[in-house]
Amino acid sequence: MIRKLWLALCVGLVGEAARAACGAEPATCQIATGAYHIELPQRNNPPLVIFLHGYGGSASNVMKNRALVDGLLVRGYAVLAPEGMEENGRRSWNFYPGGQGRDETRFLTSVVEDAYKRFGIDADRVVLSGFSAGGFMVNYLACATPDAFSAYAPVSGGFWRPHPDSCAGPVRLFHTHGWTDAVVPLEGRYLGGGQFQQGDIFTGLEIWRGANGCVDNIPDAFSETGQFMRRKWTRCAEGSALELALFPGGHGIPEGWADMFVDWYEGLPGG
């Protein structure tokens, strides 16, 4: 009963969370290279979760996912949804190796700088997360620049084939994936008439173990959190973190993800 009352109070506070305004349009902020939406919790200097939308999605649609956004606001995190670049009428991210377009690392770090100046977010506690194509973007950015953000949390997105030969490291990464995902299967799939091929999620994890200097491929910790089955590698480089959470559903952001992710992040040194 006490927990239910506490949750009800938190939800009420979330309802009063600041929908930050930039210029004339509420909750939409413009910088030179793009736009973003942001909502703030009822605290000063909050940590920040940047959540990248999937292919064909939008920043505004991310903010309409109230289970995701409110789940993070209740835990005291600001939520920022950047806008992908439009191409052929659909928005996505420039993650594919050799792709032409916006420098997404520069864009996203500029977004953080802007949010710090406007809203006073904690620039040292910024996590980059994203779903599907956004999750692919998270993996590639973490691979190239692991120090750009304090941690990474891709959902239903990994690498494309050919996989990277290696990634810079160490990195702190929490990967979540649906067991029955048919859009981004764990094994990957062909797209574009065979022109492109999604990579294998477990091959990606092997690359991350190499980047983190893990002593073995075998996970050394297993746990369950609600519907999630989790595997963790801890015998790795100091300051690194690597975990996989599988859930029984398909291609989507699963219920309970926000709480599980925050618990993971806050359990890290400096989280």
Short mmCIF file of C-alpha atoms in Angstrom, two decimals:
data_model
loop_
_atom_site.label_atom_id
_atom_site.label_comp_id
_atom_site.label_asym_id
_atom_site.label_seq_id
_atom_site.Cartn_x
_atom_site.Cartn_y
_atom_site.Cartn_z
CA MET A 1 0.00 0.00 0.00
CA ILE A 2 2.80 2.43 0.92
CA ARG A 3 4.58 1.70 -2.37
CA LYS A 4 1.35 2.34 -4.32
CA LEU A 5 0.86 5.68 -2.56
CA TRP A 6 4.48 6.61 -3.25
CA LEU A 7 4.10 5.76 -6.94
CA ALA A 8 0.90 7.78 -7.17
CA LEU A 9 2.70 10.76 -5.66
CA CYS A 10 5.57 10.37 -8.11
CA VAL A 11 3.20 10.19 -11.07
CA GLY A 12 1.57 13.38 -9.85
CA LEU A 13 4.94 15.09 -9.73
CA VAL A 14 5.77 13.83 -13.21
CA GLY A 15 2.58 15.45 -14.43
CA GLU A 16 4.07 18.73 -13.26
CA ALA A 17 7.46 18.07 -14.85
CA ALA A 18 8.72 20.95 -16.94
CA ARG A 19 8.12 20.64 -20.66
CA ALA A 20 10.99 22.85 -21.60
CA ALA A 21 10.34 25.58 -24.13
CA CYS A 22 12.81 26.89 -26.70
CA GLY A 23 11.57 29.87 -28.66
CA ALA A 24 7.97 29.97 -29.81
CA GLU A 25 7.27 26.22 -29.95
CA PRO A 26 7.00 24.45 -26.57
CA ALA A 27 9.32 21.51 -26.02
CA THR A 28 11.14 21.96 -29.36
CA CYS A 29 14.69 23.25 -29.25
CA GLN A 30 16.68 24.22 -32.33
CA ILE A 31 20.43 24.21 -32.77
CA ALA A 32 22.44 24.77 -35.93
CA THR A 33 22.47 21.09 -36.94
CA GLY A 34 19.00 19.97 -35.90
CA ALA A 35 16.31 19.91 -33.24
CA TYR A 36 15.36 18.12 -30.04
CA HIS A 37 12.57 17.81 -27.48
CA ILE A 38 13.22 17.69 -23.75
CA GLU A 39 11.33 17.22 -20.48
CA LEU A 40 12.82 17.87 -17.07
CA PRO A 41 12.15 16.28 -13.67
CA GLN A 42 11.47 18.25 -10.50
CA ARG A 43 15.12 18.51 -9.48
CA ASN A 44 18.12 20.69 -10.23
CA ASN A 45 21.09 19.52 -12.30
CA PRO A 46 19.42 16.24 -13.37
CA PRO A 47 21.19 13.43 -15.20
CA LEU A 48 20.04 13.05 -18.79
CA VAL A 49 18.91 10.19 -21.01
CA ILE A 50 19.08 10.91 -24.73
CA PHE A 51 16.71 8.55 -26.53
CA LEU A 52 16.99 8.16 -30.31
CA HIS A 53 13.86 7.23 -32.25
CA GLY A 54 13.67 4.36 -34.73
CA TYR A 55 13.55 4.50 -38.53
CA GLY A 56 10.60 6.58 -39.68
CA GLY A 57 9.95 7.79 -36.15
CA SER A 58 10.32 11.24 -34.65
CA ALA A 59 11.38 13.02 -31.51
CA SER A 60 7.77 13.97 -30.75
CA ASN A 61 6.71 10.31 -30.92
CA VAL A 62 9.40 9.38 -28.40
CA MET A 63 7.98 11.97 -26.01
CA LYS A 64 4.49 10.51 -26.50
CA ASN A 65 5.72 7.19 -25.10
CA ARG A 66 4.71 8.10 -21.58
CA ALA A 67 5.71 4.74 -20.08
CA LEU A 68 9.26 5.48 -21.20
CA VAL A 69 9.37 9.21 -20.48
CA ASP A 70 7.46 9.20 -17.19
CA GLY A 71 9.39 6.13 -16.06
CA LEU A 72 12.61 8.13 -16.35
CA LEU A 73 11.21 11.41 -15.02
CA VAL A 74 9.98 9.67 -11.86
CA ARG A 75 13.54 8.49 -11.24
CA GLY A 76 14.82 12.06 -11.56
CA TYR A 77 16.20 11.89 -15.10
CA ALA A 78 15.70 14.48 -17.82
CA VAL A 79 14.60 12.94 -21.13
CA LEU A 80 15.82 14.34 -24.42
CA ALA A 81 14.67 13.13 -27.85
CA PRO A 82 16.70 14.43 -30.81
CA GLU A 83 15.26 14.59 -34.31
CA GLY A 84 16.77 12.35 -36.96
CA MET A 85 17.51 13.69 -40.42
CA GLU A 86 14.82 13.25 -43.06
CA GLU A 87 15.58 11.33 -46.23
CA ASN A 88 12.96 10.18 -48.73
CA GLY A 89 10.24 11.25 -46.34
CA ARG A 90 11.49 9.16 -43.39
CA ARG A 91 13.68 10.18 -40.47
CA SER A 92 16.63 8.12 -39.31
CA TRP A 93 20.30 8.30 -38.30
CA ASN A 94 23.55 8.36 -40.23
CA PHE A 95 25.07 5.27 -38.62
CA TYR A 96 25.91 3.01 -41.57
CA PRO A 97 29.71 2.94 -42.15
CA GLY A 98 30.64 5.21 -45.02
CA GLY A 99 27.22 6.84 -45.10
CA GLN A 100 26.94 10.44 -46.24
CA GLY A 101 25.07 12.94 -44.11
CA ARG A 102 25.11 14.68 -40.78
CA ASP A 103 27.94 14.05 -38.35
CA GLU A 104 25.73 12.51 -35.66
CA THR A 105 28.41 12.48 -32.97
CA ARG A 106 28.93 16.20 -33.39
CA PHE A 107 25.18 16.79 -33.49
CA LEU A 108 24.47 14.81 -30.32
CA THR A 109 27.33 16.32 -28.34
CA SER A 110 26.15 19.77 -29.46
CA VAL A 111 22.67 18.87 -28.21
CA VAL A 112 24.12 18.09 -24.78
CA GLU A 113 26.02 21.38 -24.73
CA ASP A 114 22.84 23.24 -25.62
CA ALA A 115 20.76 21.43 -22.98
CA TYR A 116 23.43 22.16 -20.38
CA LYS A 117 23.37 25.88 -21.16
CA ARG A 118 19.57 26.16 -21.34
CA PHE A 119 18.42 23.76 -18.64
CA GLY A 120 21.37 22.97 -16.36
CA ILE A 121 21.44 19.22 -16.93
CA ASP A 122 24.35 17.26 -15.44
CA ALA A 123 26.71 17.07 -18.42
CA ASP A 124 28.79 14.40 -16.67
CA ARG A 125 25.84 11.99 -16.35
CA VAL A 126 24.45 11.69 -19.87
CA VAL A 127 23.42 8.30 -21.25
CA LEU A 128 22.83 7.69 -24.96
CA SER A 129 20.01 5.26 -25.65
CA GLY A 130 17.79 4.50 -28.61
CA PHE A 131 15.43 2.05 -30.23
CA SER A 132 15.87 0.05 -33.46
CA ALA A 133 17.69 2.36 -35.93
CA GLY A 134 18.37 4.55 -32.89
CA GLY A 135 19.88 1.50 -31.19
CA PHE A 136 22.14 0.91 -34.20
CA MET A 137 23.25 4.53 -33.95
CA VAL A 138 24.05 4.04 -30.26
CA ASN A 139 26.24 1.02 -31.01
CA TYR A 140 28.23 2.70 -33.77
CA LEU A 141 28.78 5.89 -31.79
CA ALA A 142 29.85 3.93 -28.71
CA CYS A 143 32.20 1.87 -30.89
CA ALA A 144 33.97 4.91 -32.29
CA THR A 145 33.81 7.30 -29.31
CA PRO A 146 33.14 5.39 -26.07
CA ASP A 147 33.99 8.45 -23.95
CA ALA A 148 31.42 10.71 -25.64
CA PHE A 149 28.74 9.73 -23.07
CA SER A 150 28.84 8.20 -19.62
CA ALA A 151 27.03 5.00 -20.75
CA TYR A 152 25.11 3.49 -23.64
CA ALA A 153 21.81 1.61 -23.65
CA PRO A 154 20.68 0.37 -27.08
CA VAL A 155 17.27 -1.31 -27.40
CA SER A 156 16.68 -3.69 -30.33
CA GLY A 157 19.62 -2.47 -32.41
CA GLY A 158 23.21 -3.64 -32.91
CA PHE A 159 25.67 -3.58 -35.82
CA TRP A 160 25.35 -4.29 -39.54
CA ARG A 161 27.42 -6.77 -41.53
CA PRO A 162 30.26 -6.63 -42.01
CA HIS A 163 30.65 -6.16 -38.28
CA PRO A 164 33.37 -3.77 -37.10
CA ASP A 165 36.74 -5.47 -36.75
CA SER A 166 37.02 -3.94 -33.30
CA CYS A 167 35.74 -1.06 -31.17
CA ALA A 168 37.49 1.46 -28.99
CA GLY A 169 37.01 0.85 -25.30
CA PRO A 170 36.35 0.36 -22.54
CA VAL A 171 32.64 1.08 -22.72
CA ARG A 172 29.66 0.87 -20.35
CA LEU A 173 26.84 -0.68 -22.36
CA PHE A 174 23.48 -2.26 -21.50
CA HIS A 175 21.82 -4.01 -24.45
CA THR A 176 18.11 -4.96 -24.40
CA HIS A 177 16.51 -7.18 -27.04
CA GLY A 178 13.31 -9.10 -27.68
CA TRP A 179 13.59 -12.88 -27.93
CA THR A 180 11.01 -12.99 -30.75
CA ASP A 181 12.09 -9.80 -32.54
CA ALA A 182 11.50 -10.34 -36.28
CA VAL A 183 12.38 -6.79 -37.38
CA VAL A 184 15.88 -6.89 -35.91
CA PRO A 185 16.31 -10.61 -35.18
CA LEU A 186 19.05 -11.68 -32.81
CA GLU A 187 20.73 -13.36 -35.79
CA GLY A 188 20.23 -10.38 -38.14
CA ARG A 189 18.55 -10.39 -41.57
CA TYR A 190 18.90 -9.16 -45.14
CA LEU A 191 17.32 -5.90 -46.31
CA GLY A 192 17.13 -3.99 -49.57
CA GLY A 193 16.98 -7.09 -51.73
CA GLY A 194 20.12 -8.45 -50.11
CA GLN A 195 22.07 -5.20 -50.40
CA PHE A 196 22.26 -4.72 -46.63
CA GLN A 197 22.42 -7.20 -43.79
CA GLN A 198 21.79 -6.62 -40.12
CA GLY A 199 24.44 -8.14 -37.92
CA ASP A 200 24.26 -10.82 -35.27
CA ILE A 201 23.65 -9.43 -31.78
CA PHE A 202 25.83 -12.06 -30.12
CA THR A 203 28.69 -11.29 -32.51
CA GLY A 204 28.32 -7.67 -31.48
CA LEU A 205 28.60 -8.67 -27.83
CA GLU A 206 31.82 -10.51 -28.65
CA ILE A 207 33.19 -7.29 -30.14
CA TRP A 208 32.22 -5.43 -26.98
CA ARG A 209 33.91 -8.05 -24.80
CA GLY A 210 37.08 -7.46 -26.80
CA ALA A 211 36.78 -3.69 -26.38
CA ASN A 212 36.30 -4.16 -22.64
CA GLY A 213 39.18 -6.61 -22.30
CA CYS A 214 36.98 -9.30 -20.79
CA VAL A 215 38.94 -12.43 -19.82
CA ASP A 216 36.32 -14.87 -21.12
CA ASN A 217 33.27 -15.07 -23.36
CA ILE A 218 31.23 -16.76 -20.65
CA PRO A 219 28.99 -14.44 -18.61
CA ASP A 220 29.86 -14.59 -14.93
CA ALA A 221 26.56 -13.26 -13.60
CA PHE A 222 22.96 -14.19 -14.40
CA SER A 223 19.79 -12.66 -13.00
CA GLU A 224 16.11 -12.07 -13.68
CA THR A 225 14.23 -8.79 -13.34
CA GLY A 226 10.53 -9.30 -13.97
CA GLN A 227 10.26 -10.48 -17.58
CA PHE A 228 13.93 -9.79 -18.30
CA MET A 229 16.62 -12.49 -18.34
CA ARG A 230 20.00 -10.87 -17.84
CA ARG A 231 23.60 -11.88 -18.56
CA LYS A 232 26.55 -9.81 -17.33
CA TRP A 233 30.29 -9.81 -17.90
CA THR A 234 32.28 -8.40 -14.97
CA ARG A 235 35.79 -9.81 -15.36
CA CYS A 236 36.71 -6.99 -17.71
CA ALA A 237 38.67 -3.74 -17.77
CA GLU A 238 38.26 -1.37 -14.86
CA GLY A 239 35.54 1.17 -15.54
CA SER A 240 33.78 -0.97 -18.13
CA ALA A 241 30.35 -2.60 -17.93
CA LEU A 242 28.58 -4.97 -20.29
CA GLU A 243 25.17 -6.59 -19.89
CA LEU A 244 22.47 -8.15 -22.06
CA ALA A 245 18.79 -8.24 -21.09
CA LEU A 246 16.44 -10.43 -23.13
CA PHE A 247 12.66 -10.23 -22.87
CA PRO A 248 10.03 -12.55 -24.37
CA GLY A 249 8.45 -10.01 -26.72
CA GLY A 250 9.21 -8.75 -30.21
CA HIS A 251 10.37 -5.44 -31.65
CA GLY A 252 9.52 -2.77 -29.12
CA ILE A 253 10.54 -0.92 -25.98
CA PRO A 254 9.48 -3.36 -23.26
CA GLU A 255 7.46 -2.53 -20.19
CA GLY A 256 9.70 -2.03 -17.18
CA TRP A 257 12.75 -1.04 -19.21
CA ALA A 258 13.15 2.41 -17.67
CA ASP A 259 13.36 1.15 -14.08
CA MET A 260 15.69 -1.71 -15.00
CA PHE A 261 17.97 0.58 -16.96
CA VAL A 262 18.16 3.21 -14.20
CA ASP A 263 18.93 0.55 -11.58
CA TRP A 264 21.75 -0.71 -13.81
CA TYR A 265 23.15 2.77 -14.42
CA GLU A 266 22.99 3.84 -10.80
CA GLY A 267 24.78 0.64 -9.82
CA LEU A 268 27.81 1.63 -11.89
CA PRO A 269 30.73 3.49 -10.33
CA GLY A 270 29.85 7.16 -10.65
CA GLY A 271 26.34 6.32 -11.95
#
